[in-house]
PDB file of C-alpha atoms in Angstrom:
ATOM      1  CA  MET A1047      51.144  97.809-143.480  1.00 55.00           C
ATOM      2  CA  ALA A1048      48.944  99.906-146.654  1.00 43.00           C
ATOM      3  CA  SER A1049      50.555 103.647-146.785  1.00 46.00           C
ATOM      4  CA  THR A1050      51.419 105.826-144.310  1.00 48.00           C
ATOM      5  CA  ALA A1051      49.810 109.075-142.920  1.00 47.00           C
ATOM      6  CA  ALA A1052      49.723 112.203-145.307  1.00 49.00           C
ATOM      7  CA  ALA A1053      51.549 114.976-144.300  1.00 42.00           C
ATOM      8  CA  GLY A1054      48.538 117.049-142.526  1.00 52.00           C
ATOM      9  CA  GLU A1055      46.192 114.368-141.485  1.00 71.00           C
ATOM     10  CA  GLN A1056      45.125 114.586-137.788  1.00 84.00           C
ATOM     11  CA  PRO A1057      46.909 114.342-134.855  1.00 88.00           C
ATOM     12  CA  TRP A1058      45.434 111.517-133.074  1.00 90.00           C
ATOM     13  CA  TYR A1059      45.275 109.647-136.446  1.00 92.00           C
ATOM     14  CA  VAL A1060      48.950 109.692-136.754  1.00 91.00           C
ATOM     15  CA  SER A1061      49.297 108.779-133.407  1.00 92.00           C
ATOM     16  CA  LEU A1062      47.094 105.393-133.642  1.00 94.00           C
ATOM     17  CA  LEU A1063      48.688 104.751-136.955  1.00 92.00           C
ATOM     18  CA  GLY A1064      52.296 104.973-135.401  1.00 93.00           C
ATOM     19  CA  LEU A1065      51.554 102.883-132.660  1.00 95.00           C
ATOM     20  CA  ALA A1066      49.620 100.267-134.567  1.00 95.00           C
ATOM     21  CA  GLU A1067      52.986  99.937-136.866  1.00 94.00           C
ATOM     22  CA  HIS A1068      54.826  99.530-133.892  1.00 95.00           C
ATOM     23  CA  PHE A1069      53.226  96.934-132.373  1.00 95.00           C
ATOM     24  CA  ARG A1070      53.120  95.459-135.681  1.00 93.00           C
ATOM     25  CA  THR A1071      57.089  95.748-135.844  1.00 93.00           C
ATOM     26  CA  SER A1072      57.981  94.392-132.685  1.00 93.00           C
ATOM     27  CA  ASN A1073      59.949  91.712-131.875  1.00 93.00           C
ATOM     28  CA  PRO A1074      57.706  89.085-131.564  1.00 92.00           C
ATOM     29  CA  PRO A1075      54.896  91.138-133.264  1.00 91.00           C
ATOM     30  CA  ASN A1076      52.074  92.362-131.191  1.00 95.00           C
ATOM     31  CA  ILE A1077      48.952  91.734-133.479  1.00 94.00           C
ATOM     32  CA  ARG A1078      46.406  92.265-130.859  1.00 94.00           C
ATOM     33  CA  LEU A1079      47.792  95.680-130.058  1.00 96.00           C
ATOM     34  CA  CYS A1080      48.099  96.745-133.252  1.00 96.00           C
ATOM     35  CA  ILE A1081      44.495  95.815-134.494  1.00 95.00           C
ATOM     36  CA  HIS A1082      43.051  97.330-131.430  1.00 96.00           C
ATOM     37  CA  CYS A1083      44.648 100.895-132.198  1.00 96.00           C
ATOM     38  CA  LEU A1084      43.340 100.342-135.691  1.00 96.00           C
ATOM     39  CA  GLN A1085      39.553  99.709-134.595  1.00 96.00           C
ATOM     40  CA  SER A1086      40.272 102.511-132.517  1.00 95.00           C
ATOM     41  CA  ILE A1087      40.293 104.678-135.759  1.00 95.00           C
ATOM     42  CA  PHE A1088      37.006 104.661-136.342  1.00 96.00           C
ATOM     43  CA  LYS A1089      35.430 105.838-132.989  1.00 94.00           C
ATOM     44  CA  PHE A1090      36.978 109.369-134.209  1.00 93.00           C
ATOM     45  CA  ASN A1091      34.821 109.633-137.467  1.00 92.00           C
ATOM     46  CA  PRO A1092      37.122 109.825-139.623  1.00 93.00           C
ATOM     47  CA  PRO A1093      36.763 111.153-143.446  1.00 93.00           C
ATOM     48  CA  PRO A1094      36.242 108.624-146.133  1.00 95.00           C
ATOM     49  CA  HIS A1095      39.456 108.229-147.293  1.00 94.00           C
ATOM     50  CA  ILE A1096      41.205 107.547-143.699  1.00 94.00           C
ATOM     51  CA  GLU A1097      38.030 105.020-143.048  1.00 96.00           C
ATOM     52  CA  ALA A1098      38.632 103.248-146.202  1.00 96.00           C
ATOM     53  CA  ARG A1099      42.428 103.125-145.394  1.00 96.00           C
ATOM     54  CA  THR A1100      41.914 101.579-142.047  1.00 97.00           C
ATOM     55  CA  HIS A1101      39.455  99.072-143.560  1.00 97.00           C
ATOM     56  CA  LEU A1102      42.664  97.724-145.828  1.00 97.00           C
ATOM     57  CA  GLN A1103      44.876  97.666-143.308  1.00 96.00           C
ATOM     58  CA  LEU A1104      42.562  95.575-140.927  1.00 97.00           C
ATOM     59  CA  GLY A1105      41.713  93.389-143.807  1.00 96.00           C
ATOM     60  CA  ASN A1106      45.555  92.965-144.794  1.00 96.00           C
ATOM     61  CA  ILE A1107      46.443  92.309-141.093  1.00 95.00           C
ATOM     62  CA  LEU A1108      43.323  90.035-140.534  1.00 95.00           C
ATOM     63  CA  LEU A1109      43.628  87.770-143.548  1.00 93.00           C
ATOM     64  CA  THR A1110      47.211  86.878-142.130  1.00 90.00           C
ATOM     65  CA  HIS A1111      46.795  86.619-138.793  1.00 89.00           C
ATOM     66  CA  ALA A1112      43.243  86.018-137.825  1.00 81.00           C
ATOM     67  CA  LYS A1113      41.518  82.502-138.247  1.00 80.00           C
ATOM     68  CA  ASN A1114      38.317  84.228-138.808  1.00 79.00           C
ATOM     69  CA  SER A1115      38.750  85.011-142.686  1.00 86.00           C
ATOM     70  CA  ASP A1116      34.861  86.629-142.398  1.00 90.00           C
ATOM     71  CA  ILE A1117      36.181  89.758-140.753  1.00 93.00           C
ATOM     72  CA  ALA A1118      38.762  90.545-143.127  1.00 94.00           C
ATOM     73  CA  ARG A1119      36.289  90.126-145.837  1.00 95.00           C
ATOM     74  CA  THR A1120      34.011  92.512-143.917  1.00 96.00           C
ATOM     75  CA  HIS A1121      37.297  95.220-143.813  1.00 97.00           C
ATOM     76  CA  LEU A1122      38.124  94.477-147.755  1.00 97.00           C
ATOM     77  CA  GLU A1123      34.543  94.742-148.645  1.00 97.00           C
ATOM     78  CA  GLN A1124      34.051  98.167-147.333  1.00 97.00           C
ATOM     79  CA  ALA A1125      37.341  99.223-148.452  1.00 97.00           C
ATOM     80  CA  TRP A1126      36.553  99.008-151.632  1.00 97.00           C
ATOM     81  CA  THR A1127      33.073  99.971-151.535  1.00 96.00           C
ATOM     82  CA  ILE A1128      33.921 103.491-150.322  1.00 97.00           C
ATOM     83  CA  SER A1129      37.312 104.132-151.604  1.00 95.00           C
ATOM     84  CA  SER A1130      35.458 103.431-155.536  1.00 91.00           C
ATOM     85  CA  THR A1131      33.165 106.307-154.593  1.00 90.00           C
ATOM     86  CA  ILE A1132      35.784 108.810-153.791  1.00 91.00           C
ATOM     87  CA  PRO A1133      38.641 110.842-155.633  1.00 87.00           C
ATOM     88  CA  HIS A1134      42.572 110.371-155.202  1.00 88.00           C
ATOM     89  CA  ILE A1135      43.008 107.243-153.290  1.00 92.00           C
ATOM     90  CA  ASP A1136      44.037 105.066-155.701  1.00 94.00           C
ATOM     91  CA  ASP A1137      46.439 103.107-154.058  1.00 94.00           C
ATOM     92  CA  VAL A1138      43.331 102.039-151.615  1.00 96.00           C
ATOM     93  CA  ARG A1139      41.046 101.717-154.138  1.00 96.00           C
ATOM     94  CA  PHE A1140      42.862  99.647-156.235  1.00 97.00           C
ATOM     95  CA  GLU A1141      45.000  97.359-153.897  1.00 97.00           C
ATOM     96  CA  SER A1142      41.756  96.550-151.977  1.00 97.00           C
ATOM     97  CA  ALA A1143      39.933  95.863-155.029  1.00 97.00           C
ATOM     98  CA  SER A1144      43.068  93.471-155.884  1.00 97.00           C
ATOM     99  CA  VAL A1145      43.222  91.821-152.159  1.00 97.00           C
ATOM    100  CA  LEU A1146      39.352  91.036-152.247  1.00 97.00           C
ATOM    101  CA  ALA A1147      39.064  89.227-155.403  1.00 97.00           C
ATOM    102  CA  GLN A1148      42.371  87.199-154.572  1.00 95.00           C
ATOM    103  CA  PHE A1149      40.680  86.352-151.125  1.00 95.00           C
ATOM    104  CA  TYR A1150      37.542  85.611-153.213  1.00 95.00           C
ATOM    105  CA  THR A1151      39.286  83.160-155.601  1.00 93.00           C
ATOM    106  CA  GLU A1152      41.747  81.442-153.588  1.00 89.00           C
ATOM    107  CA  LYS A1153      39.469  81.401-149.888  1.00 85.00           C
ATOM    108  CA  GLN A1154      35.918  81.623-150.964  1.00 82.00           C
ATOM    109  CA  ASN A1155      35.993  79.552-154.329  1.00 84.00           C
ATOM    110  CA  MET A1156      34.092  82.654-155.479  1.00 88.00           C
ATOM    111  CA  SER A1157      35.489  83.838-158.610  1.00 89.00           C
ATOM    112  CA  HIS A1158      32.061  84.974-159.841  1.00 91.00           C
ATOM    113  CA  ASN A1159      32.466  87.523-156.738  1.00 94.00           C
ATOM    114  CA  ALA A1160      36.098  88.650-157.778  1.00 96.00           C
ATOM    115  CA  LYS A1161      35.456  88.935-161.683  1.00 96.00           C
ATOM    116  CA  PRO A1162      32.751  92.242-161.191  1.00 96.00           C
ATOM    117  CA  ILE A1163      35.699  93.578-158.989  1.00 97.00           C
ATOM    118  CA  LEU A1164      38.629  92.888-161.276  1.00 97.00           C
ATOM    119  CA  LEU A1165      36.809  94.356-164.148  1.00 97.00           C
ATOM    120  CA  LYS A1166      35.237  98.088-162.406  1.00 96.00           C
ATOM    121  CA  GLY A1167      39.270  98.034-161.103  1.00 96.00           C
ATOM    122  CA  ILE A1168      40.164  97.424-164.754  1.00 97.00           C
ATOM    123  CA  ASP A1169      38.159  99.930-166.167  1.00 96.00           C
ATOM    124  CA  LEU A1170      38.754 102.805-163.357  1.00 95.00           C
ATOM    125  CA  SER A1171      42.574 102.417-163.154  1.00 96.00           C
ATOM    126  CA  GLN A1172      43.712 103.256-166.651  1.00 95.00           C
ATOM    127  CA  GLN A1173      45.357 106.410-165.744  1.00 95.00           C
ATOM    128  CA  SER A1174      47.334 104.427-163.453  1.00 96.00           C
ATOM    129  CA  PRO A1175      49.659 101.717-165.380  1.00 97.00           C
ATOM    130  CA  TYR A1176      50.982 100.035-162.665  1.00 96.00           C
ATOM    131  CA  TRP A1177      47.470  98.906-161.157  1.00 97.00           C
ATOM    132  CA  HIS A1178      45.841  98.454-164.293  1.00 98.00           C
ATOM    133  CA  CYS A1179      48.221  95.997-165.971  1.00 98.00           C
ATOM    134  CA  ARG A1180      48.262  94.257-162.384  1.00 97.00           C
ATOM    135  CA  LEU A1181      44.782  93.886-162.523  1.00 98.00           C
ATOM    136  CA  LEU A1182      44.864  93.005-165.660  1.00 98.00           C
ATOM    137  CA  PHE A1183      47.157  89.821-165.171  1.00 98.00           C
ATOM    138  CA  GLN A1184      45.025  88.958-161.878  1.00 97.00           C
ATOM    139  CA  LEU A1185      41.882  88.550-164.173  1.00 97.00           C
ATOM    140  CA  ALA A1186      44.000  86.684-166.804  1.00 97.00           C
ATOM    141  CA  GLN A1187      45.309  84.499-164.254  1.00 96.00           C
ATOM    142  CA  LEU A1188      41.310  83.591-163.023  1.00 96.00           C
ATOM    143  CA  HIS A1189      40.373  82.727-166.725  1.00 96.00           C
ATOM    144  CA  THR A1190      43.477  80.448-166.637  1.00 96.00           C
ATOM    145  CA  ALA A1191      42.364  78.593-163.745  1.00 94.00           C
ATOM    146  CA  GLU A1192      38.852  78.121-165.025  1.00 94.00           C
ATOM    147  CA  LYS A1193      40.341  77.107-168.395  1.00 95.00           C
ATOM    148  CA  ASP A1194      38.645  79.579-170.444  1.00 96.00           C
ATOM    149  CA  TRP A1195      41.848  79.633-172.371  1.00 96.00           C
ATOM    150  CA  VAL A1196      40.359  82.287-175.278  1.00 96.00           C
ATOM    151  CA  ALA A1197      38.815  85.029-171.955  1.00 97.00           C
ATOM    152  CA  ALA A1198      42.690  84.867-170.474  1.00 97.00           C
ATOM    153  CA  MET A1199      44.402  84.952-174.079  1.00 96.00           C
ATOM    154  CA  ASN A1200      42.216  88.307-175.036  1.00 96.00           C
ATOM    155  CA  ILE A1201      43.321  89.806-171.502  1.00 97.00           C
ATOM    156  CA  MET A1202      47.174  89.390-172.344  1.00 97.00           C
ATOM    157  CA  GLY A1203      46.801  90.817-175.797  1.00 96.00           C
ATOM    158  CA  ILE A1204      44.721  94.008-174.126  1.00 97.00           C
ATOM    159  CA  GLY A1205      47.304  94.409-172.142  1.00 98.00           C
ATOM    160  CA  ALA A1206      50.464  94.094-174.285  1.00 97.00           C
ATOM    161  CA  ASP A1207      48.307  96.830-176.314  1.00 97.00           C
ATOM    162  CA  TYR A1208      47.873  99.073-173.217  1.00 98.00           C
ATOM    163  CA  ALA A1209      51.563  98.646-172.411  1.00 97.00           C
ATOM    164  CA  LEU A1210      52.453  99.349-175.672  1.00 97.00           C
ATOM    165  CA  ASN A1211      50.587 102.919-175.786  1.00 97.00           C
ATOM    166  CA  VAL A1212      51.560 103.953-172.245  1.00 96.00           C
ATOM    167  CA  ARG A1213      55.453 102.631-173.591  1.00 95.00           C
ATOM    168  CA  SER A1214      56.231 100.145-171.079  1.00 96.00           C
ATOM    169  CA  GLU A1215      58.166  97.624-173.500  1.00 97.00           C
ATOM    170  CA  TYR A1216      59.042  95.223-170.107  1.00 97.00           C
ATOM    171  CA  THR A1217      55.633  95.135-169.472  1.00 97.00           C
ATOM    172  CA  ARG A1218      54.307  94.779-173.465  1.00 97.00           C
ATOM    173  CA  LEU A1219      56.502  91.988-173.642  1.00 97.00           C
ATOM    174  CA  LEU A1220      55.700  89.729-170.107  1.00 97.00           C
ATOM    175  CA  PHE A1221      52.007  90.201-171.695  1.00 98.00           C
ATOM    176  CA  MET A1222      52.812  88.804-174.746  1.00 97.00           C
ATOM    177  CA  LEU A1223      55.276  86.016-173.382  1.00 97.00           C
ATOM    178  CA  SER A1224      52.184  85.153-170.808  1.00 97.00           C
ATOM    179  CA  ARG A1225      49.735  84.682-173.491  1.00 96.00           C
ATOM    180  CA  GLY A1226      52.131  82.583-175.166  1.00 95.00           C
ATOM    181  CA  MET A1227      52.603  80.158-172.246  1.00 95.00           C
ATOM    182  CA  ILE A1228      48.334  80.470-172.014  1.00 96.00           C
ATOM    183  CA  GLY A1229      48.441  79.114-175.862  1.00 95.00           C
ATOM    184  CA  LEU A1230      50.789  76.595-174.922  1.00 94.00           C
ATOM    185  CA  ILE A1231      48.825  74.886-172.217  1.00 93.00           C
ATOM    186  CA  SER A1232      45.998  75.146-174.413  1.00 94.00           C
ATOM    187  CA  LYS A1233      47.773  73.600-177.311  1.00 91.00           C
ATOM    188  CA  ASN A1234      47.095  76.888-178.975  1.00 91.00           C
ATOM    189  CA  ILE A1235      50.122  76.116-181.794  1.00 87.00           C
ATOM    190  CA  PRO A1236      49.395  79.365-183.559  1.00 90.00           C
ATOM    191  CA  CYS A1237      48.945  81.808-180.667  1.00 91.00           C
ATOM    192  CA  VAL A1238      52.220  80.368-179.340  1.00 91.00           C
ATOM    193  CA  ASN A1239      54.380  80.528-182.555  1.00 90.00           C
ATOM    194  CA  ASP A1240      53.054  84.320-183.371  1.00 91.00           C
ATOM    195  CA  ALA A1241      53.931  84.867-179.105  1.00 90.00           C
ATOM    196  CA  MET A1242      57.636  83.919-179.938  1.00 90.00           C
ATOM    197  CA  THR A1243      57.694  85.326-183.130  1.00 91.00           C
ATOM    198  CA  GLN A1244      57.148  88.472-181.871  1.00 92.00           C
ATOM    199  CA  ALA A1245      58.211  88.560-178.248  1.00 94.00           C
ATOM    200  CA  GLY A1246      61.639  87.166-179.645  1.00 91.00           C
ATOM    201  CA  GLN A1247      62.729  89.879-182.085  1.00 90.00           C
ATOM    202  CA  LEU A1248      61.554  92.751-179.267  1.00 95.00           C
ATOM    203  CA  ILE A1249      63.830  91.273-177.192  1.00 95.00           C
ATOM    204  CA  GLU A1250      66.849  90.870-178.948  1.00 91.00           C
ATOM    205  CA  SER A1251      66.554  94.986-179.550  1.00 92.00           C
ATOM    206  CA  PHE A1252      65.391  95.644-175.767  1.00 94.00           C
ATOM    207  CA  SER A1253      67.127  98.598-174.564  1.00 92.00           C
ATOM    208  CA  GLY A1254      65.760  98.926-170.915  1.00 91.00           C
ATOM    209  CA  SER A1255      67.134  97.843-167.650  1.00 93.00           C
ATOM    210  CA  PRO A1256      70.077  94.599-168.436  1.00 94.00           C
ATOM    211  CA  LEU A1257      68.596  92.510-165.390  1.00 96.00           C
ATOM    212  CA  HIS A1258      64.691  92.790-167.031  1.00 96.00           C
ATOM    213  CA  LYS A1259      66.177  91.865-170.214  1.00 95.00           C
ATOM    214  CA  GLU A1260      67.905  88.852-168.279  1.00 95.00           C
ATOM    215  CA  TYR A1261      64.475  88.073-166.926  1.00 95.00           C
ATOM    216  CA  LEU A1262      62.495  88.017-170.232  1.00 96.00           C
ATOM    217  CA  LYS A1263      65.390  86.009-171.697  1.00 95.00           C
ATOM    218  CA  VAL A1264      64.739  83.516-168.964  1.00 95.00           C
ATOM    219  CA  PHE A1265      61.203  83.652-169.848  1.00 95.00           C
ATOM    220  CA  PHE A1266      61.419  82.921-173.376  1.00 95.00           C
ATOM    221  CA  LEU A1267      64.094  79.823-173.375  1.00 93.00           C
ATOM    222  CA  VAL A1268      61.403  78.887-170.660  1.00 92.00           C
ATOM    223  CA  LEU A1269      58.677  78.864-173.346  1.00 93.00           C
ATOM    224  CA  GLN A1270      60.870  78.016-176.180  1.00 90.00           C
ATOM    225  CA  VAL A1271      61.842  74.598-174.468  1.00 90.00           C
ATOM    226  CA  CYS A1272      58.211  73.550-173.678  1.00 89.00           C
ATOM    227  CA  HIS A1273      57.393  74.650-177.418  1.00 87.00           C
ATOM    228  CA  TYR A1274      60.350  72.362-178.319  1.00 83.00           C
ATOM    229  CA  LEU A1275      58.587  69.500-175.859  1.00 84.00           C
ATOM    230  CA  MET A1276      55.379  69.891-177.353  1.00 79.00           C
ATOM    231  CA  ALA A1277      56.312  70.474-181.745  1.00 71.00           C
ATOM    232  CA  GLY A1278      57.667  66.214-181.067  1.00 68.00           C
ATOM    233  CA  GLN A1279      53.965  65.357-180.844  1.00 54.00           C
ATOM    234  CA  VAL A1280      52.194  68.591-183.070  1.00 48.00           C
ATOM    235  CA  LYS A1281      52.927  68.386-186.608  1.00 46.00           C
ATOM    236  CA  SER A1282      54.042  71.322-188.614  1.00 45.00           C
ATOM    237  CA  VAL A1283      54.853  73.906-186.109  1.00 44.00           C
ATOM    238  CA  LYS A1284      56.566  76.606-187.449  1.00 48.00           C
ATOM    239  CA  PRO A1285      60.556  77.297-186.226  1.00 46.00           C
ATOM    240  CA  VAL A1286      61.036  79.258-183.179  1.00 47.00           C
ATOM    241  CA  LEU A1287      63.499  81.987-182.621  1.00 49.00           C
ATOM    242  CA  LYS A1288      66.572  81.736-181.244  1.00 51.00           C
ATOM    243  CA  LEU A1289      68.501  84.386-178.562  1.00 48.00           C
ATOM    244  CA  SER A1290      71.492  85.386-178.789  1.00 48.00           C
TER     245      SER A1290
END
């Protein structure tokens, strides 16, 4: 369930949220009573930040457990609308943008509704690196599904530049390698060569978490193998780097 009550919240809110979580995590879960507790919060005319968070919680639960996805969509839309107009609830704002955009794309085949939400979320999340990068990846994934390769690779390039500015080398490399993979799928060989040359050198000198370095190596090697397979059919391919 999205976040817990902050210190200083009204006792009725803390109690209802606690009951909802109790029913959700019971064995077996009692989702009906969990939803009932969350819906009861609205009867207290809660302040906007609580109202938005509760809509998000209900939207997530209904997406997972209910058959009527339209009700879940309504809650997610309300969470996004409310949270995008008030400060200091970044977690609700950006999670609702992400979940709602995913709902439009996967459940209703309405990517034209998802794009404006992702674009606004990306614009608002400049100071929230985790969500900014996550929303960029999600938008690039949407473009990739539509086979808009140029737009997808541009988004990955923007992400790599942003990650460099916020000094997240691991995320930067993920963007670079993902851009190379999109280039491979779209048979954009210069893009693949560029991504592999730069990423290979940066992975060699990567000084972050050893586990992250192993993840990057695996990603690189997968891209390299696919590149070799394509090189058997495409001429004038530059040699790729090998990781030690």
